[in-house]
Amino acid sequence: MTTHSNAYEETEDVDLDLIQDDALDDEDTSSTGYDSELGTEGLELEERQALRRVVGMSTELTDISEVEYRKLLLERVLLVGVWTEGSAEDAENSLAELKLLAETAGSEVLDGVIQRRKKPDPATFIGSGKVSDLRNLVASLGADTVIADGELAPAQLRNLEDKLKVKVVDRTALILDIFAQHAKSKEGKAQVELAQLQYMKQRLRGWGGNLSRQAGGRVGAAGGGIGGRGPGETKIETDRRRINTKISKLRRELKEMKGTRTTMRQERRRHSVPSVAIAGYTNAGKSSLLNAITGAGVLVENALFATLDPTTRKTTTADGRVYTFTDTVGFVRHLPHDIVEAFRSTLEEVADADLLLHVVDGSHPDPLAQIQAVREVLHEIGATDVPEIIVINKGDVADPMALAPILHRETGAIVVSARTGEGIDKLRAQVEAALPQPHITVDALLPYDRGDLVSRVHSEGSVDTLEHTGDGTRLTARVHPQLAGELAPYQVAAAN
């Protein structure tokens, strides 16, 4: 499958020597036991001598200097990660997630390897001594793309491609590519394009010095052409200027779309309609949960980032009070900052909500890591103060022993299954109990021709008593201030 990414890099960057001398190529595996520059001090020699094979992970560059977007052939890929902290299980879980991301992008994963290091190598990510091992593995597998489990600096990206002779993609570019495939709405497409351009701007790159060539005094299509800044302007400068112009245009468009979304939120607040936001890890079952509670009919697919566009559906409490559920974009570990910034207007639905349902995949090998990753994004968008209910989905296939630590640590967490309906009624009752309650008590006698007010009291407030009398409908209820003002003329005077 052919997809798009923006793995560009400036040719003017200072070139980093990968291998200064053949004798130093495997310096990180020398008998000294450590290499402070590469950050491997304290690691066992055996760990530093080999790439760690991950069980269960199952070309040549062309001249692309004349195309604006580089095409990635994500068909046969090799995954590579750097294990810097945590346990071996944590590192393998991270690479397993990268495998799911790669498969979502339409690729076939051939294998995956991990290197144990204190920190990624600043020049080649996995260390110059291991690049040759990785090159041999790429050749033996027939891979056409290498995907790194992390965000590569421009120099790292260039150096790896120069040595491996195949396409190199990092985790950020892969996620951006998936978002580009799955965005459906105009706003979603604009948000993804903005994130891609911001990522691309720092990674402009050409082959054979093409982006460094100057117009040389020529005019027209062969030179800088109309709009260029003279014969001294290089191709990379022209491309960067065009990207900045496009970014400015997209930001203006998104600002207008944000105004529409803000107006809708203000309208709901004006009518005091409580809102519940559903957030959580991608593929945790947020859309399935929304369908189970409201019958929304949102797309449900067993894939990462299957739905990106937020969906808001209206439902009612047991006593008829109206409130809304909003399904938001899924999160993932190391979610690119550009994505968070581009989708900020969408994620504000979470920050402005009255209640947050934090959905966790109960069948995942490490659900606690999912919770931590989601909360990091919530902190970034300023949603840490929103009341939260932990909802452990897929309870029908989850291991009870794996759920015990979550239930112990997260008070009030509830286990449900959107597929079987288990626990949905209990969750709905818990949500209704947690919604903000109107606080002004009224005792009113409404004429029968003001049935509109009776209906609003039911939908916007909480009715305590209701009686139909000869003079009208007598009710006592708790309502919000605006509705209390409209009911004031019909208030029943308190008996002396």
Tab-separated table of C-alpha atoms in Angstrom:
chain	number	residue	atom	x	y	z
A	1	MET	CA	0.000	0.000	0.000
A	2	THR	CA	1.314	3.409	-0.903
A	3	THR	CA	0.966	6.024	1.789
A	4	HIS	CA	2.399	9.445	2.424
A	5	SER	CA	4.822	10.816	4.938
A	6	ASN	CA	6.862	13.921	5.292
A	7	ALA	CA	10.272	12.608	6.255
A	8	TYR	CA	12.319	15.510	4.936
A	9	GLU	CA	15.580	16.905	6.140
A	10	GLU	CA	17.728	19.917	5.283
A	11	THR	CA	20.826	19.190	3.287
A	12	GLU	CA	22.476	22.172	4.941
A	13	ASP	CA	22.519	20.384	8.307
A	14	VAL	CA	25.949	19.623	9.647
A	15	ASP	CA	26.802	16.113	8.433
A	16	LEU	CA	27.472	13.716	11.278
A	17	ASP	CA	30.092	11.035	10.664
A	18	LEU	CA	28.585	7.676	11.478
A	19	ILE	CA	31.843	5.813	11.389
A	20	GLN	CA	34.947	7.872	11.873
A	21	ASP	CA	37.166	4.830	11.605
A	22	ASP	CA	36.510	1.155	10.948
A	23	ALA	CA	38.211	0.351	14.211
A	24	LEU	CA	35.741	2.537	16.070
A	25	ASP	CA	32.654	1.181	14.314
A	26	ASP	CA	31.849	-1.196	17.125
A	27	GLU	CA	33.137	1.053	19.864
A	28	ASP	CA	30.019	0.480	21.958
A	29	THR	CA	30.925	-3.197	22.236
A	30	SER	CA	34.568	-2.688	23.153
A	31	SER	CA	36.248	-4.461	26.037
A	32	THR	CA	36.243	-1.309	28.119
A	33	GLY	CA	32.732	-2.228	29.244
A	34	TYR	CA	31.209	1.175	28.538
A	35	ASP	CA	31.163	4.148	26.211
A	36	SER	CA	30.112	7.302	28.022
A	37	GLU	CA	29.471	9.196	24.778
A	38	LEU	CA	26.934	6.620	23.588
A	39	GLY	CA	25.361	6.355	27.015
A	40	THR	CA	25.931	2.629	27.610
A	41	GLU	CA	27.750	2.903	30.911
A	42	GLY	CA	26.607	0.307	33.411
A	43	LEU	CA	25.081	-2.073	30.867
A	44	GLU	CA	26.181	-5.662	30.658
A	45	LEU	CA	28.581	-6.402	27.791
A	46	GLU	CA	26.287	-9.140	26.506
A	47	GLU	CA	23.380	-6.692	26.297
A	48	ARG	CA	25.425	-4.213	24.306
A	49	GLN	CA	26.796	-6.727	21.860
A	50	ALA	CA	23.593	-7.686	20.108
A	51	LEU	CA	20.246	-6.446	18.974
A	52	ARG	CA	17.510	-8.130	20.986
A	53	ARG	CA	15.140	-10.099	18.767
A	54	VAL	CA	11.455	-9.647	19.625
A	55	VAL	CA	9.442	-12.823	19.192
A	56	GLY	CA	6.306	-12.577	17.065
A	57	MET	CA	7.470	-9.812	14.711
A	58	SER	CA	7.148	-11.330	11.711
A	59	THR	CA	14.067	-1.323	-1.806
A	60	GLU	CA	16.423	0.684	-2.760
A	61	LEU	CA	15.995	4.493	-2.541
A	62	THR	CA	15.053	6.343	-5.710
A	63	ASP	CA	15.694	9.934	-6.677
A	64	ILE	CA	12.802	11.865	-5.208
A	65	SER	CA	14.284	15.358	-5.420
A	66	GLU	CA	11.614	16.673	-7.780
A	67	VAL	CA	8.548	15.655	-5.778
A	68	GLU	CA	7.128	17.643	-2.916
A	69	TYR	CA	5.930	14.681	-0.858
A	70	ARG	CA	7.981	11.541	-0.468
A	71	LYS	CA	6.082	8.327	-1.096
A	72	LEU	CA	6.606	5.528	1.376
A	73	LEU	CA	6.213	1.943	0.289
A	74	LEU	CA	5.073	0.579	3.634
A	75	GLU	CA	4.749	-2.996	2.449
A	76	ARG	CA	7.564	-5.052	3.990
A	77	VAL	CA	8.900	-3.404	7.116
A	78	LEU	CA	11.400	-4.095	9.884
A	79	LEU	CA	10.818	-2.574	13.314
A	80	VAL	CA	13.653	-1.318	15.511
A	81	GLY	CA	13.448	0.037	19.053
A	82	VAL	CA	15.761	1.273	21.783
A	83	TRP	CA	15.130	-0.024	25.297
A	84	THR	CA	16.220	2.784	27.636
A	85	GLU	CA	14.125	2.218	30.764
A	86	GLY	CA	11.647	-0.147	32.342
A	87	SER	CA	11.559	-3.901	31.956
A	88	ALA	CA	12.079	-6.032	28.881
A	89	GLU	CA	8.331	-6.635	28.853
A	90	ASP	CA	7.688	-2.884	28.648
A	91	ALA	CA	10.057	-2.581	25.684
A	92	GLU	CA	8.431	-5.494	23.888
A	93	ASN	CA	4.931	-4.105	24.542
A	94	SER	CA	6.005	-0.822	22.977
A	95	LEU	CA	7.317	-2.597	19.882
A	96	ALA	CA	4.153	-4.725	19.706
A	97	GLU	CA	2.143	-1.517	19.637
A	98	LEU	CA	4.388	-0.200	16.848
A	99	LYS	CA	3.613	-3.405	14.948
A	100	LEU	CA	-0.128	-2.700	15.216
A	101	LEU	CA	0.458	0.856	14.018
A	102	ALA	CA	2.460	-0.399	11.021
A	103	GLU	CA	-0.227	-2.932	10.128
A	104	THR	CA	-2.882	-0.240	10.428
A	105	ALA	CA	-0.906	1.793	7.881
A	106	GLY	CA	-1.118	-1.158	5.474
A	107	SER	CA	2.295	-2.767	5.871
A	108	GLU	CA	3.535	-6.293	6.463
A	109	VAL	CA	5.801	-6.554	9.495
A	110	LEU	CA	8.673	-8.952	8.882
A	111	ASP	CA	10.531	-8.743	12.187
A	112	GLY	CA	11.369	-6.510	15.134
A	113	VAL	CA	14.564	-5.930	17.091
A	114	ILE	CA	15.458	-3.965	20.216
A	115	GLN	CA	18.805	-2.645	21.437
A	116	ARG	CA	19.461	-2.074	25.157
A	117	ARG	CA	20.985	1.371	25.691
A	118	LYS	CA	21.020	4.120	28.300
A	119	LYS	CA	19.779	6.566	25.637
A	120	PRO	CA	19.348	6.579	21.851
A	121	ASP	CA	22.495	7.284	19.871
A	122	PRO	CA	22.433	10.944	18.712
A	123	ALA	CA	23.727	10.029	15.243
A	124	THR	CA	22.071	6.736	14.350
A	125	PHE	CA	19.460	6.026	17.079
A	126	ILE	CA	20.695	2.440	17.651
A	127	GLY	CA	24.428	3.068	17.684
A	128	SER	CA	26.866	3.058	14.781
A	129	GLY	CA	28.173	-0.382	15.736
A	130	LYS	CA	24.739	-1.912	15.193
A	131	VAL	CA	23.856	-0.214	11.913
A	132	SER	CA	25.797	-2.821	9.917
A	133	ASP	CA	23.967	-5.627	11.772
A	134	LEU	CA	20.663	-3.982	10.983
A	135	ARG	CA	21.689	-3.512	7.336
A	136	ASN	CA	22.424	-7.241	7.048
A	137	LEU	CA	19.073	-8.078	8.640
A	138	VAL	CA	17.266	-5.760	6.212
A	139	ALA	CA	18.968	-7.441	3.273
A	140	SER	CA	18.250	-10.974	4.503
A	141	LEU	CA	14.558	-10.232	5.098
A	142	GLY	CA	14.063	-8.247	1.904
A	143	ALA	CA	12.576	-5.309	3.813
A	144	ASP	CA	11.944	-2.048	1.976
A	145	THR	CA	11.288	0.122	5.049
A	146	VAL	CA	12.628	0.396	8.594
A	147	ILE	CA	10.366	1.919	11.254
A	148	ALA	CA	11.969	3.287	14.421
A	149	ASP	CA	10.042	3.170	17.696
A	150	GLY	CA	10.605	6.810	18.557
A	151	GLU	CA	10.882	10.222	16.958
A	152	LEU	CA	14.071	10.538	14.926
A	153	ALA	CA	16.001	13.782	14.673
A	154	PRO	CA	16.634	14.960	11.101
A	155	ALA	CA	20.291	13.903	11.290
A	156	GLN	CA	19.392	10.451	12.635
A	157	LEU	CA	16.915	9.962	9.817
A	158	ARG	CA	19.423	10.950	7.141
A	159	ASN	CA	22.255	8.909	8.604
A	160	LEU	CA	20.182	5.735	8.912
A	161	GLU	CA	18.903	5.995	5.339
A	162	ASP	CA	22.409	6.623	4.007
A	163	LYS	CA	23.721	3.497	5.745
A	164	LEU	CA	20.748	1.126	5.404
A	165	LYS	CA	19.900	2.063	1.787
A	166	VAL	CA	16.158	1.691	2.455
A	167	LYS	CA	13.432	4.032	3.568
A	168	VAL	CA	13.463	4.918	7.275
A	169	VAL	CA	10.322	6.105	9.060
A	170	ASP	CA	9.894	7.078	12.690
A	171	ARG	CA	6.918	6.537	14.977
A	172	THR	CA	5.704	10.110	14.527
A	173	ALA	CA	5.609	9.909	10.720
A	174	LEU	CA	3.776	6.586	10.957
A	175	ILE	CA	1.067	7.985	13.245
A	176	LEU	CA	0.685	11.052	11.018
A	177	ASP	CA	0.257	8.745	8.035
A	178	ILE	CA	-2.479	6.759	9.810
A	179	PHE	CA	-4.266	9.944	10.788
A	180	ALA	CA	-4.135	11.100	7.153
A	181	GLN	CA	-5.771	7.844	6.035
A	182	HIS	CA	-8.568	7.955	8.610
A	183	ALA	CA	-9.526	11.647	8.691
A	184	LYS	CA	-12.956	12.076	7.087
A	185	SER	CA	-14.281	15.537	7.943
A	186	LYS	CA	-12.964	18.802	6.520
A	187	GLU	CA	-11.734	19.823	9.964
A	188	GLY	CA	-10.033	16.481	10.564
A	189	LYS	CA	-8.227	16.598	7.224
A	190	ALA	CA	-7.055	20.157	7.857
A	191	GLN	CA	-5.810	19.230	11.337
A	192	VAL	CA	-3.820	16.276	10.007
A	193	GLU	CA	-2.353	18.277	7.127
A	194	LEU	CA	-1.249	20.992	9.546
A	195	ALA	CA	0.506	18.420	11.742
A	196	GLN	CA	2.191	16.869	8.707
A	197	LEU	CA	3.472	20.211	7.445
A	198	GLN	CA	4.825	21.177	10.868
A	199	TYR	CA	6.645	17.841	11.015
A	200	MET	CA	7.895	18.190	7.442
A	201	LYS	CA	9.255	21.707	7.821
A	202	GLN	CA	12.118	20.529	10.012
A	203	ARG	CA	12.940	17.583	7.756
A	204	LEU	CA	13.230	19.026	4.254
A	205	ARG	CA	15.671	16.974	2.305
A	206	GLY	CA	16.829	16.440	-1.276
A	207	TRP	CA	19.186	14.054	-3.004
A	208	GLY	CA	22.464	14.997	-4.678
A	209	GLY	CA	22.316	18.563	-3.391
A	210	ASN	CA	19.168	19.319	-5.377
A	211	LEU	CA	17.595	21.364	-2.611
A	212	SER	CA	20.784	23.410	-2.284
A	213	ARG	CA	20.935	24.470	-5.926
A	214	GLN	CA	20.259	28.094	-6.788
A	215	ALA	CA	18.327	29.606	-9.645
A	216	GLY	CA	21.556	31.153	-10.963
A	217	GLY	CA	19.939	34.172	-12.518
A	218	ARG	CA	17.470	32.171	-14.605
A	219	VAL	CA	13.793	33.035	-14.706
A	220	GLY	CA	10.695	31.076	-15.521
A	221	ALA	CA	9.998	27.434	-14.677
A	222	ALA	CA	13.646	26.402	-14.987
A	223	GLY	CA	14.723	28.967	-12.425
A	224	GLY	CA	13.046	30.395	-9.385
A	225	GLY	CA	10.045	31.536	-11.396
A	226	ILE	CA	7.597	34.225	-10.421
A	227	GLY	CA	7.365	34.489	-6.646
A	228	GLY	CA	10.984	33.553	-6.038
A	229	ARG	CA	13.249	35.894	-4.108
A	230	GLY	CA	15.955	36.184	-6.687
A	231	PRO	CA	18.668	34.050	-8.274
A	232	GLY	CA	20.346	33.313	-4.923
A	233	GLU	CA	17.366	31.529	-3.369
A	234	THR	CA	17.809	27.767	-3.049
A	235	LYS	CA	15.138	25.163	-3.664
A	236	ILE	CA	14.971	24.268	0.023
A	237	GLU	CA	14.292	27.917	0.906
A	238	THR	CA	11.512	28.068	-1.679
A	239	ASP	CA	9.950	24.856	-0.339
A	240	ARG	CA	10.157	26.057	3.247
A	241	ARG	CA	8.455	29.323	2.329
A	242	ARG	CA	5.666	27.472	0.546
A	243	ILE	CA	5.160	25.234	3.585
A	244	ASN	CA	4.960	28.242	5.921
A	245	THR	CA	2.375	29.850	3.628
A	246	LYS	CA	0.273	26.678	3.647
A	247	ILE	CA	0.550	26.384	7.444
A	248	SER	CA	-0.715	29.944	7.860
A	249	LYS	CA	-3.661	29.225	5.567
A	250	LEU	CA	-4.607	26.050	7.441
A	251	ARG	CA	-4.433	27.823	10.798
A	252	ARG	CA	-6.838	30.485	9.524
A	253	GLU	CA	-9.253	27.817	8.305
A	254	LEU	CA	-9.056	25.887	11.586
A	255	LYS	CA	-9.653	29.088	13.534
A	256	GLU	CA	-12.925	29.576	11.645
A	257	MET	CA	-13.926	25.939	12.264
A	258	LYS	CA	-13.049	26.325	15.928
A	259	GLY	CA	-15.488	29.240	16.116
A	260	THR	CA	-18.307	26.979	14.921
A	261	ARG	CA	-17.428	24.302	17.470
A	262	THR	CA	-17.185	26.903	20.239
A	263	THR	CA	-20.615	28.276	19.336
A	264	MET	CA	-22.130	24.805	19.612
A	265	ARG	CA	-20.564	24.310	23.045
A	266	GLN	CA	-21.795	27.707	24.219
A	267	GLU	CA	-25.298	26.854	23.040
A	268	ARG	CA	-25.255	23.675	25.117
A	269	ARG	CA	-23.964	25.605	28.129
A	270	ARG	CA	-26.637	28.263	27.656
A	271	HIS	CA	-29.293	25.592	28.015
A	272	SER	CA	-27.303	24.040	30.880
A	273	VAL	CA	-26.977	20.696	29.121
A	274	PRO	CA	-24.337	18.630	30.971
A	275	SER	CA	-21.671	17.041	28.790
A	276	VAL	CA	-19.792	13.766	29.208
A	277	ALA	CA	-16.576	13.221	27.206
A	278	ILE	CA	-15.292	9.745	26.365
A	279	ALA	CA	-11.504	9.614	26.167
A	280	GLY	CA	-8.974	6.839	26.289
A	281	TYR	CA	-6.399	4.769	24.500
A	282	THR	CA	-6.947	4.044	20.844
A	283	ASN	CA	-8.861	0.820	20.194
A	284	ALA	CA	-10.007	0.648	23.831
A	285	GLY	CA	-13.633	0.568	22.662
A	286	LYS	CA	-14.728	4.203	23.060
A	287	SER	CA	-16.992	4.175	20.003
A	288	SER	CA	-18.464	0.820	21.030
A	289	LEU	CA	-19.208	2.257	24.467
A	290	LEU	CA	-20.888	5.318	22.933
A	291	ASN	CA	-23.045	3.038	20.794
A	292	ALA	CA	-23.951	0.850	23.765
A	293	ILE	CA	-25.075	3.814	25.884
A	294	THR	CA	-26.744	6.041	23.270
A	295	GLY	CA	-27.268	3.870	20.184
A	296	ALA	CA	-25.204	6.382	18.199
A	297	GLY	CA	-24.307	4.007	15.364
A	298	VAL	CA	-20.695	5.229	15.204
A	299	LEU	CA	-18.193	3.234	13.137
A	300	VAL	CA	-16.682	0.409	15.180
A	301	GLU	CA	-13.563	-1.317	13.874
A	302	ASN	CA	-10.815	-3.364	15.494
A	303	ALA	CA	-8.067	-0.967	14.354
A	304	LEU	CA	-5.999	1.839	15.809
A	305	PHE	CA	-7.409	5.341	15.237
A	306	ALA	CA	-10.421	3.965	13.336
A	307	THR	CA	-12.347	7.151	14.153
A	308	LEU	CA	-10.757	10.587	14.444
A	309	ASP	CA	-13.691	12.962	14.117
A	310	PRO	CA	-15.513	13.694	17.398
A	311	THR	CA	-19.110	12.517	17.650
A	312	THR	CA	-21.654	14.067	20.041
A	313	ARG	CA	-24.921	12.313	20.837
A	314	LYS	CA	-27.788	13.356	23.118
A	315	THR	CA	-29.311	11.048	25.697
A	316	THR	CA	-31.448	11.389	28.824
A	317	THR	CA	-31.254	10.360	32.448
A	318	ALA	CA	-33.797	8.056	34.058
A	319	ASP	CA	-35.863	11.096	35.126
A	320	GLY	CA	-35.766	12.683	31.651
A	321	ARG	CA	-32.900	15.147	32.039
A	322	VAL	CA	-30.945	15.734	28.804
A	323	TYR	CA	-27.152	15.429	28.617
A	324	THR	CA	-24.599	14.697	25.878
A	325	PHE	CA	-21.886	12.118	25.211
A	326	THR	CA	-18.888	13.069	23.048
A	327	ASP	CA	-16.512	10.482	21.606
A	328	THR	CA	-13.030	11.950	21.015
A	329	VAL	CA	-9.862	10.940	19.188
A	330	GLY	CA	-7.951	8.057	20.745
A	331	PHE	CA	-4.583	8.501	22.442
A	332	VAL	CA	-1.419	6.445	22.227
A	333	ARG	CA	1.974	6.376	23.903
A	334	HIS	CA	4.230	9.147	22.630
A	335	LEU	CA	1.379	10.801	20.723
A	336	PRO	CA	3.158	13.369	18.503
A	337	HIS	CA	3.077	16.880	19.898
A	338	ASP	CA	2.123	18.230	16.457
A	339	ILE	CA	-0.994	16.044	16.517
A	340	VAL	CA	-1.988	17.293	19.979
A	341	GLU	CA	-1.546	20.902	18.852
A	342	ALA	CA	-3.420	20.404	15.569
A	343	PHE	CA	-6.315	18.599	17.290
A	344	ARG	CA	-6.434	21.029	20.208
A	345	SER	CA	-9.824	22.460	19.206
A	346	THR	CA	-11.231	18.915	19.105
A	347	LEU	CA	-9.611	17.906	22.385
A	348	GLU	CA	-11.097	20.980	24.058
A	349	GLU	CA	-14.333	18.974	24.116
A	350	VAL	CA	-12.660	16.946	26.870
A	351	ALA	CA	-11.378	19.956	28.816
A	352	ASP	CA	-14.812	21.638	28.743
A	353	ALA	CA	-16.776	18.528	29.740
A	354	ASP	CA	-18.561	18.131	33.064
A	355	LEU	CA	-17.502	14.501	33.368
A	356	LEU	CA	-14.824	12.348	31.746
A	357	LEU	CA	-15.198	8.637	31.013
A	358	HIS	CA	-11.631	7.357	30.780
A	359	VAL	CA	-11.922	4.106	28.816
A	360	VAL	CA	-9.247	1.449	29.352
A	361	ASP	CA	-8.746	-1.746	27.343
A	362	GLY	CA	-9.053	-4.443	29.980
A	363	SER	CA	-7.603	-7.092	27.641
A	364	HIS	CA	-4.393	-5.128	27.004
A	365	PRO	CA	-1.154	-6.594	28.448
A	366	ASP	CA	-0.360	-3.348	30.303
A	367	PRO	CA	-3.543	-1.347	31.026
A	368	LEU	CA	-1.842	0.785	33.697
A	369	ALA	CA	0.581	2.098	31.062
A	370	GLN	CA	-2.431	3.030	28.928
A	371	ILE	CA	-3.905	5.029	31.792
A	372	GLN	CA	-0.618	6.854	32.310
A	373	ALA	CA	-0.274	7.685	28.599
A	374	VAL	CA	-3.810	9.096	28.421
A	375	ARG	CA	-3.354	11.191	31.546
A	376	GLU	CA	-0.191	12.714	30.098
A	377	VAL	CA	-2.195	13.998	27.126
A	378	LEU	CA	-5.029	15.151	29.396
A	379	HIS	CA	-2.492	17.148	31.387
A	380	GLU	CA	-1.167	18.695	28.164
A	381	ILE	CA	-4.618	19.913	27.101
A	382	GLY	CA	-5.564	21.173	30.572
A	383	ALA	CA	-8.209	18.560	31.376
A	384	THR	CA	-6.822	17.257	34.656
A	385	ASP	CA	-9.511	19.002	36.738
A	386	VAL	CA	-12.443	17.300	34.988
A	387	PRO	CA	-14.093	14.646	37.230
A	388	GLU	CA	-13.078	11.216	35.952
A	389	ILE	CA	-14.569	7.732	35.956
A	390	ILE	CA	-12.258	4.886	34.927
A	391	VAL	CA	-14.202	2.505	32.663
A	392	ILE	CA	-12.466	-0.835	32.055
A	393	ASN	CA	-13.928	-2.079	28.773
A	394	LYS	CA	-13.741	-5.594	27.263
A	395	GLY	CA	-14.401	-7.122	30.656
A	396	ASP	CA	-15.749	-10.264	28.967
A	397	VAL	CA	-12.260	-11.177	27.689
A	398	ALA	CA	-10.078	-9.525	30.358
A	399	ASP	CA	-8.077	-11.474	32.913
A	400	PRO	CA	-9.490	-10.728	36.401
A	401	MET	CA	-5.983	-10.990	37.865
A	402	ALA	CA	-4.773	-8.259	35.477
A	403	LEU	CA	-7.695	-6.002	36.425
A	404	ALA	CA	-7.111	-6.304	40.184
A	405	PRO	CA	-4.288	-3.684	40.348
A	406	ILE	CA	-6.434	-1.132	38.480
A	407	LEU	CA	-9.471	-1.681	40.690
A	408	HIS	CA	-7.251	-1.401	43.752
A	409	ARG	CA	-5.540	1.816	42.632
A	410	GLU	CA	-8.441	3.563	40.892
A	411	THR	CA	-11.316	3.977	43.321
A	412	GLY	CA	-14.673	4.061	41.583
A	413	ALA	CA	-13.455	2.190	38.496
A	414	ILE	CA	-16.090	0.044	36.809
A	415	VAL	CA	-15.708	-3.022	34.567
A	416	VAL	CA	-18.001	-3.214	31.535
A	417	SER	CA	-18.276	-4.924	28.181
A	418	ALA	CA	-19.650	-2.843	25.330
A	419	ARG	CA	-19.975	-6.037	23.250
A	420	THR	CA	-22.106	-8.051	25.695
A	421	GLY	CA	-23.716	-5.152	27.581
A	422	GLU	CA	-22.287	-6.285	30.911
A	423	GLY	CA	-22.096	-3.393	33.402
A	424	ILE	CA	-23.592	-0.798	31.018
A	425	ASP	CA	-26.652	-0.136	33.201
A	426	LYS	CA	-24.434	0.263	36.271
A	427	LEU	CA	-22.188	2.663	34.351
A	428	ARG	CA	-25.154	4.706	33.165
A	429	ALA	CA	-26.417	5.041	36.747
A	430	GLN	CA	-22.945	6.051	37.941
A	431	VAL	CA	-22.712	8.685	35.199
A	432	GLU	CA	-26.113	10.147	36.032
A	433	ALA	CA	-25.186	10.350	39.719
A	434	ALA	CA	-21.961	12.198	38.861
A	435	LEU	CA	-23.556	14.818	36.580
A	436	PRO	CA	-23.735	18.352	37.993
A	437	GLN	CA	-27.103	18.927	39.614
A	438	PRO	CA	-29.231	22.095	39.359
A	439	HIS	CA	-29.175	23.851	42.706
A	440	ILE	CA	-32.119	26.304	42.756
A	441	THR	CA	-35.328	24.878	44.256
A	442	VAL	CA	-38.614	26.175	42.838
A	443	ASP	CA	-42.266	25.581	43.721
A	444	ALA	CA	-44.389	26.709	40.781
A	445	LEU	CA	-47.952	26.456	39.506
A	446	LEU	CA	-47.815	26.509	35.706
A	447	PRO	CA	-50.933	27.126	33.584
A	448	TYR	CA	-51.783	24.328	31.182
A	449	ASP	CA	-50.913	26.571	28.231
A	450	ARG	CA	-47.272	26.660	29.458
A	451	GLY	CA	-46.518	23.052	28.763
A	452	ASP	CA	-43.231	24.237	27.207
A	453	LEU	CA	-41.967	25.232	30.648
A	454	VAL	CA	-43.022	21.891	32.131
A	455	SER	CA	-41.103	20.127	29.367
A	456	ARG	CA	-38.001	22.247	30.005
A	457	VAL	CA	-38.115	21.535	33.733
A	458	HIS	CA	-38.083	17.817	32.903
A	459	SER	CA	-35.249	18.068	30.368
A	460	GLU	CA	-33.064	20.691	32.057
A	461	GLY	CA	-33.830	20.202	35.739
A	462	SER	CA	-34.729	17.560	38.263
A	463	VAL	CA	-38.413	17.181	39.202
A	464	ASP	CA	-39.146	16.254	42.819
A	465	THR	CA	-42.971	16.346	42.830
A	466	LEU	CA	-45.603	16.957	40.162
A	467	GLU	CA	-49.379	17.304	40.522
A	468	HIS	CA	-52.110	18.249	38.029
A	469	THR	CA	-54.648	20.567	39.665
A	470	GLY	CA	-57.659	22.505	38.451
A	471	ASP	CA	-55.542	25.644	38.046
A	472	GLY	CA	-52.546	24.060	36.311
A	473	THR	CA	-49.498	21.880	36.907
A	474	ARG	CA	-48.010	22.190	40.382
A	475	LEU	CA	-44.405	21.074	40.636
A	476	THR	CA	-41.366	21.365	42.846
A	477	ALA	CA	-38.030	20.977	41.138
A	478	ARG	CA	-34.353	21.904	41.137
A	479	VAL	CA	-33.349	23.996	38.131
A	480	HIS	CA	-30.497	26.171	36.873
A	481	PRO	CA	-30.562	29.971	37.361
A	482	GLN	CA	-31.806	30.918	33.881
A	483	LEU	CA	-34.810	28.602	34.029
A	484	ALA	CA	-35.510	29.684	37.620
A	485	GLY	CA	-35.848	33.255	36.345
A	486	GLU	CA	-38.419	32.184	33.733
A	487	LEU	CA	-40.398	30.282	36.391
A	488	ALA	CA	-40.370	33.192	38.854
A	489	PRO	CA	-43.800	34.637	37.768
A	490	TYR	CA	-45.424	31.301	38.536
A	491	GLN	CA	-43.802	30.763	41.918
A	492	VAL	CA	-46.195	29.690	44.694
A	493	ALA	CA	-45.952	31.948	47.699
A	494	ALA	CA	-44.771	30.214	50.835
A	495	ALA	CA	-47.476	29.725	53.458
A	496	ASN	CA	-47.105	31.830	56.596
